[in-house]
Amino acid sequence: MKRLIGSAVAVTALLLAGCGGAAEPEPPAPETAPSTGAFRSDDCNGVTDADITKATQTSVFKKVVDSDAGCFWQEDTMLGTFGAGMGISTWWYRGSDMDVERELEQQAGRTITELAVDGNKGFKASDTNACSIYVAKGGDVITWSIQTMNSAMLPDLCSITDRLAQLSQQRVN
């Protein structure tokens, strides 16, 4: 009798285990990108080396940084034998605070102008040798900046960052 009860318990346990597995809900499918209103990721925030050359009307900028966070094209300008290090950059900040960015630009003495690019709010910060555009979407901020020691050799600096920010927004917004 003990053997019969033991066998019945074992069979019942197997049946319950089999039934229990089928009755459990399947894990939810992984979500696609959350609809938080964030920018889509793209190399250099969607802008190519050719776009840089076209916007600046010169080929003095060479890409020296290409990372998940952004890119930097260095101006091929020398001070004697030392590279000036000026250039064009784009960065993508997750969870950035536009007010902090605005305050840093004001502390640098730049003129701040509010703007919108492709429906996203932002601001422009500029002076004689630099122009930056910051654009926010959800918790993301994309910035485009140009700094040079010889702004006379280029088109208006803000026209360059305006063009690059527009291209970027069209491609990652």
CSV table of C-alpha atoms in Angstrom, one decimal:
chain,number,residue,atom,x,y,z
A,1,MET,CA,0.0,0.0,0.0
A,2,LYS,CA,2.9,2.3,0.8
A,3,ARG,CA,4.3,1.6,-2.6
A,4,LEU,CA,1.0,2.4,-4.2
A,5,ILE,CA,0.6,5.7,-2.3
A,6,GLY,CA,4.2,6.6,-3.1
A,7,SER,CA,3.7,6.0,-6.8
A,8,ALA,CA,0.4,8.0,-6.8
A,9,VAL,CA,2.2,10.9,-5.1
A,10,ALA,CA,5.0,10.8,-7.6
A,11,VAL,CA,2.6,10.6,-10.6
A,12,THR,CA,0.6,13.5,-9.1
A,13,ALA,CA,3.7,15.6,-8.6
A,14,LEU,CA,4.8,15.0,-12.2
A,15,LEU,CA,1.4,15.9,-13.5
A,16,LEU,CA,1.2,19.0,-11.4
A,17,ALA,CA,4.7,20.0,-12.5
A,18,GLY,CA,3.8,19.5,-16.1
A,19,CYS,CA,0.5,21.4,-15.7
A,20,GLY,CA,2.2,24.1,-13.7
A,21,GLY,CA,4.7,24.9,-16.4
A,22,ALA,CA,2.1,25.2,-19.1
A,23,ALA,CA,-0.2,27.4,-16.9
A,24,GLU,CA,2.6,30.0,-16.2
A,25,PRO,CA,2.4,33.0,-18.4
A,26,GLU,CA,5.2,33.5,-20.8
A,27,PRO,CA,7.6,36.3,-20.0
A,28,PRO,CA,6.7,39.6,-21.8
A,29,ALA,CA,8.5,40.3,-25.0
A,30,PRO,CA,11.3,42.8,-24.7
A,31,GLU,CA,10.0,46.3,-25.3
A,32,THR,CA,11.2,48.2,-28.3
A,33,ALA,CA,12.6,51.7,-27.8
A,34,PRO,CA,10.6,53.4,-25.2
A,35,SER,CA,8.5,56.3,-26.5
A,36,THR,CA,10.1,58.8,-24.2
A,37,GLY,CA,10.6,61.2,-27.0
A,38,ALA,CA,14.3,60.7,-27.1
A,39,PHE,CA,16.6,61.2,-30.1
A,40,ARG,CA,17.5,58.1,-32.3
A,41,SER,CA,21.1,57.1,-32.0
A,42,ASP,CA,23.3,57.6,-35.1
A,43,ASP,CA,27.0,58.0,-35.6
A,44,CYS,CA,28.1,61.7,-35.1
A,45,ASN,CA,24.4,62.5,-34.5
A,46,GLY,CA,23.7,61.8,-38.1
A,47,VAL,CA,26.2,64.1,-39.7
A,48,THR,CA,29.0,63.0,-42.0
A,49,ASP,CA,32.5,64.3,-42.8
A,50,ALA,CA,31.2,65.5,-46.2
A,51,ASP,CA,28.4,67.5,-44.3
A,52,ILE,CA,31.1,69.2,-42.2
A,53,THR,CA,33.1,70.2,-45.3
A,54,LYS,CA,30.0,71.5,-47.0
A,55,ALA,CA,28.8,73.5,-44.0
A,56,THR,CA,32.3,75.1,-43.4
A,57,GLN,CA,33.2,75.5,-47.1
A,58,THR,CA,36.7,74.2,-46.3
A,59,SER,CA,38.4,70.9,-45.8
A,60,VAL,CA,40.5,72.0,-42.8
A,61,PHE,CA,38.5,69.9,-40.3
A,62,LYS,CA,39.5,66.2,-39.8
A,63,LYS,CA,37.6,63.8,-37.6
A,64,VAL,CA,39.7,62.8,-34.6
A,65,VAL,CA,37.1,61.5,-32.2
A,66,ASP,CA,34.2,59.2,-33.1
A,67,SER,CA,32.5,57.7,-30.1
A,68,ASP,CA,29.0,56.7,-28.9
A,69,ALA,CA,28.7,60.0,-27.1
A,70,GLY,CA,29.7,62.2,-30.1
A,71,CYS,CA,32.4,63.3,-32.5
A,72,PHE,CA,35.0,66.0,-32.9
A,73,TRP,CA,36.5,67.3,-36.1
A,74,GLN,CA,39.8,69.2,-35.3
A,75,GLU,CA,40.8,72.2,-37.2
A,76,ASP,CA,44.1,71.7,-39.1
A,77,THR,CA,45.6,74.9,-37.7
A,78,MET,CA,49.0,75.2,-36.1
A,79,LEU,CA,50.6,77.7,-33.8
A,80,GLY,CA,54.2,77.1,-34.7
A,81,THR,CA,54.6,73.4,-34.2
A,82,PHE,CA,51.6,73.1,-31.8
A,83,GLY,CA,48.1,72.2,-33.0
A,84,ALA,CA,45.5,74.8,-32.0
A,85,GLY,CA,43.0,72.1,-31.1
A,86,MET,CA,40.0,74.1,-32.2
A,87,GLY,CA,37.2,72.5,-34.1
A,88,ILE,CA,33.7,71.3,-34.5
A,89,SER,CA,32.0,68.9,-32.0
A,90,THR,CA,28.7,67.2,-31.5
A,91,TRP,CA,27.7,65.5,-28.3
A,92,TRP,CA,24.6,63.6,-27.1
A,93,TYR,CA,23.9,63.9,-23.4
A,94,ARG,CA,21.4,61.6,-21.8
A,95,GLY,CA,19.6,63.1,-18.8
A,96,SER,CA,21.2,66.5,-19.2
A,97,ASP,CA,19.8,69.7,-17.8
A,98,MET,CA,19.5,72.5,-20.3
A,99,ASP,CA,19.6,75.1,-17.5
A,100,VAL,CA,23.1,73.8,-16.4
A,101,GLU,CA,24.4,74.0,-20.0
A,102,ARG,CA,22.9,77.5,-20.5
A,103,GLU,CA,24.5,78.7,-17.2
A,104,LEU,CA,27.9,77.3,-18.3
A,105,GLU,CA,27.7,79.2,-21.6
A,106,GLN,CA,26.6,82.4,-19.8
A,107,GLN,CA,29.6,82.1,-17.5
A,108,ALA,CA,31.9,81.8,-20.5
A,109,GLY,CA,30.5,85.2,-21.6
A,110,ARG,CA,28.6,84.0,-24.6
A,111,THR,CA,25.3,85.6,-25.8
A,112,ILE,CA,22.3,83.3,-25.4
A,113,THR,CA,19.5,83.2,-27.9
A,114,GLU,CA,16.5,80.9,-27.4
A,115,LEU,CA,15.5,78.8,-30.4
A,116,ALA,CA,13.6,75.7,-31.7
A,117,VAL,CA,15.0,73.2,-34.2
A,118,ASP,CA,12.6,70.8,-35.9
A,119,GLY,CA,10.1,71.3,-33.1
A,120,ASN,CA,12.6,70.9,-30.3
A,121,LYS,CA,13.4,73.7,-27.9
A,122,GLY,CA,17.0,74.8,-27.4
A,123,PHE,CA,19.3,77.7,-27.4
A,124,LYS,CA,22.3,79.2,-29.2
A,125,ALA,CA,25.4,80.5,-27.3
A,126,SER,CA,27.9,82.6,-29.3
A,127,ASP,CA,30.8,85.0,-29.2
A,128,THR,CA,33.4,86.1,-31.7
A,129,ASN,CA,35.3,82.7,-31.8
A,130,ALA,CA,32.6,80.2,-30.9
A,131,CYS,CA,29.0,79.2,-31.6
A,132,SER,CA,27.1,76.4,-30.0
A,133,ILE,CA,23.5,75.1,-30.4
A,134,TYR,CA,21.8,72.9,-27.8
A,135,VAL,CA,18.6,71.1,-28.6
A,136,ALA,CA,16.6,69.1,-26.1
A,137,LYS,CA,14.1,66.2,-26.7
A,138,GLY,CA,12.7,64.3,-23.7
A,139,GLY,CA,15.7,63.7,-21.4
A,140,ASP,CA,18.3,64.1,-24.2
A,141,VAL,CA,20.3,67.0,-25.4
A,142,ILE,CA,22.3,67.2,-28.6
A,143,THR,CA,24.8,70.0,-29.0
A,144,TRP,CA,26.8,71.3,-31.9
A,145,SER,CA,29.7,73.6,-31.3
A,146,ILE,CA,32.4,75.3,-33.4
A,147,GLN,CA,35.4,77.1,-31.9
A,148,THR,CA,38.2,78.6,-33.9
A,149,MET,CA,41.0,81.1,-33.4
A,150,ASN,CA,40.5,82.6,-36.8
A,151,SER,CA,36.8,83.0,-37.5
A,152,ALA,CA,37.6,85.3,-40.5
A,153,MET,CA,38.7,82.2,-42.5
A,154,LEU,CA,35.2,80.6,-42.2
A,155,PRO,CA,31.6,81.5,-43.0
A,156,ASP,CA,29.6,82.9,-40.0
A,157,LEU,CA,30.2,80.4,-37.2
A,158,CYS,CA,26.5,80.3,-36.2
A,159,SER,CA,25.5,79.6,-39.8
A,160,ILE,CA,27.7,76.5,-39.6
A,161,THR,CA,26.2,75.2,-36.4
A,162,ASP,CA,22.7,76.1,-37.6
A,163,ARG,CA,23.2,74.0,-40.7
A,164,LEU,CA,24.7,71.0,-38.8
A,165,ALA,CA,22.0,71.2,-36.1
A,166,GLN,CA,19.3,71.2,-38.8
A,167,LEU,CA,20.9,68.2,-40.6
A,168,SER,CA,21.2,66.3,-37.3
A,169,GLN,CA,17.6,67.0,-36.2
A,170,GLN,CA,16.4,65.8,-39.6
A,171,ARG,CA,18.3,62.5,-39.2
A,172,VAL,CA,17.9,61.6,-35.5
A,173,ASN,CA,14.7,63.4,-34.4
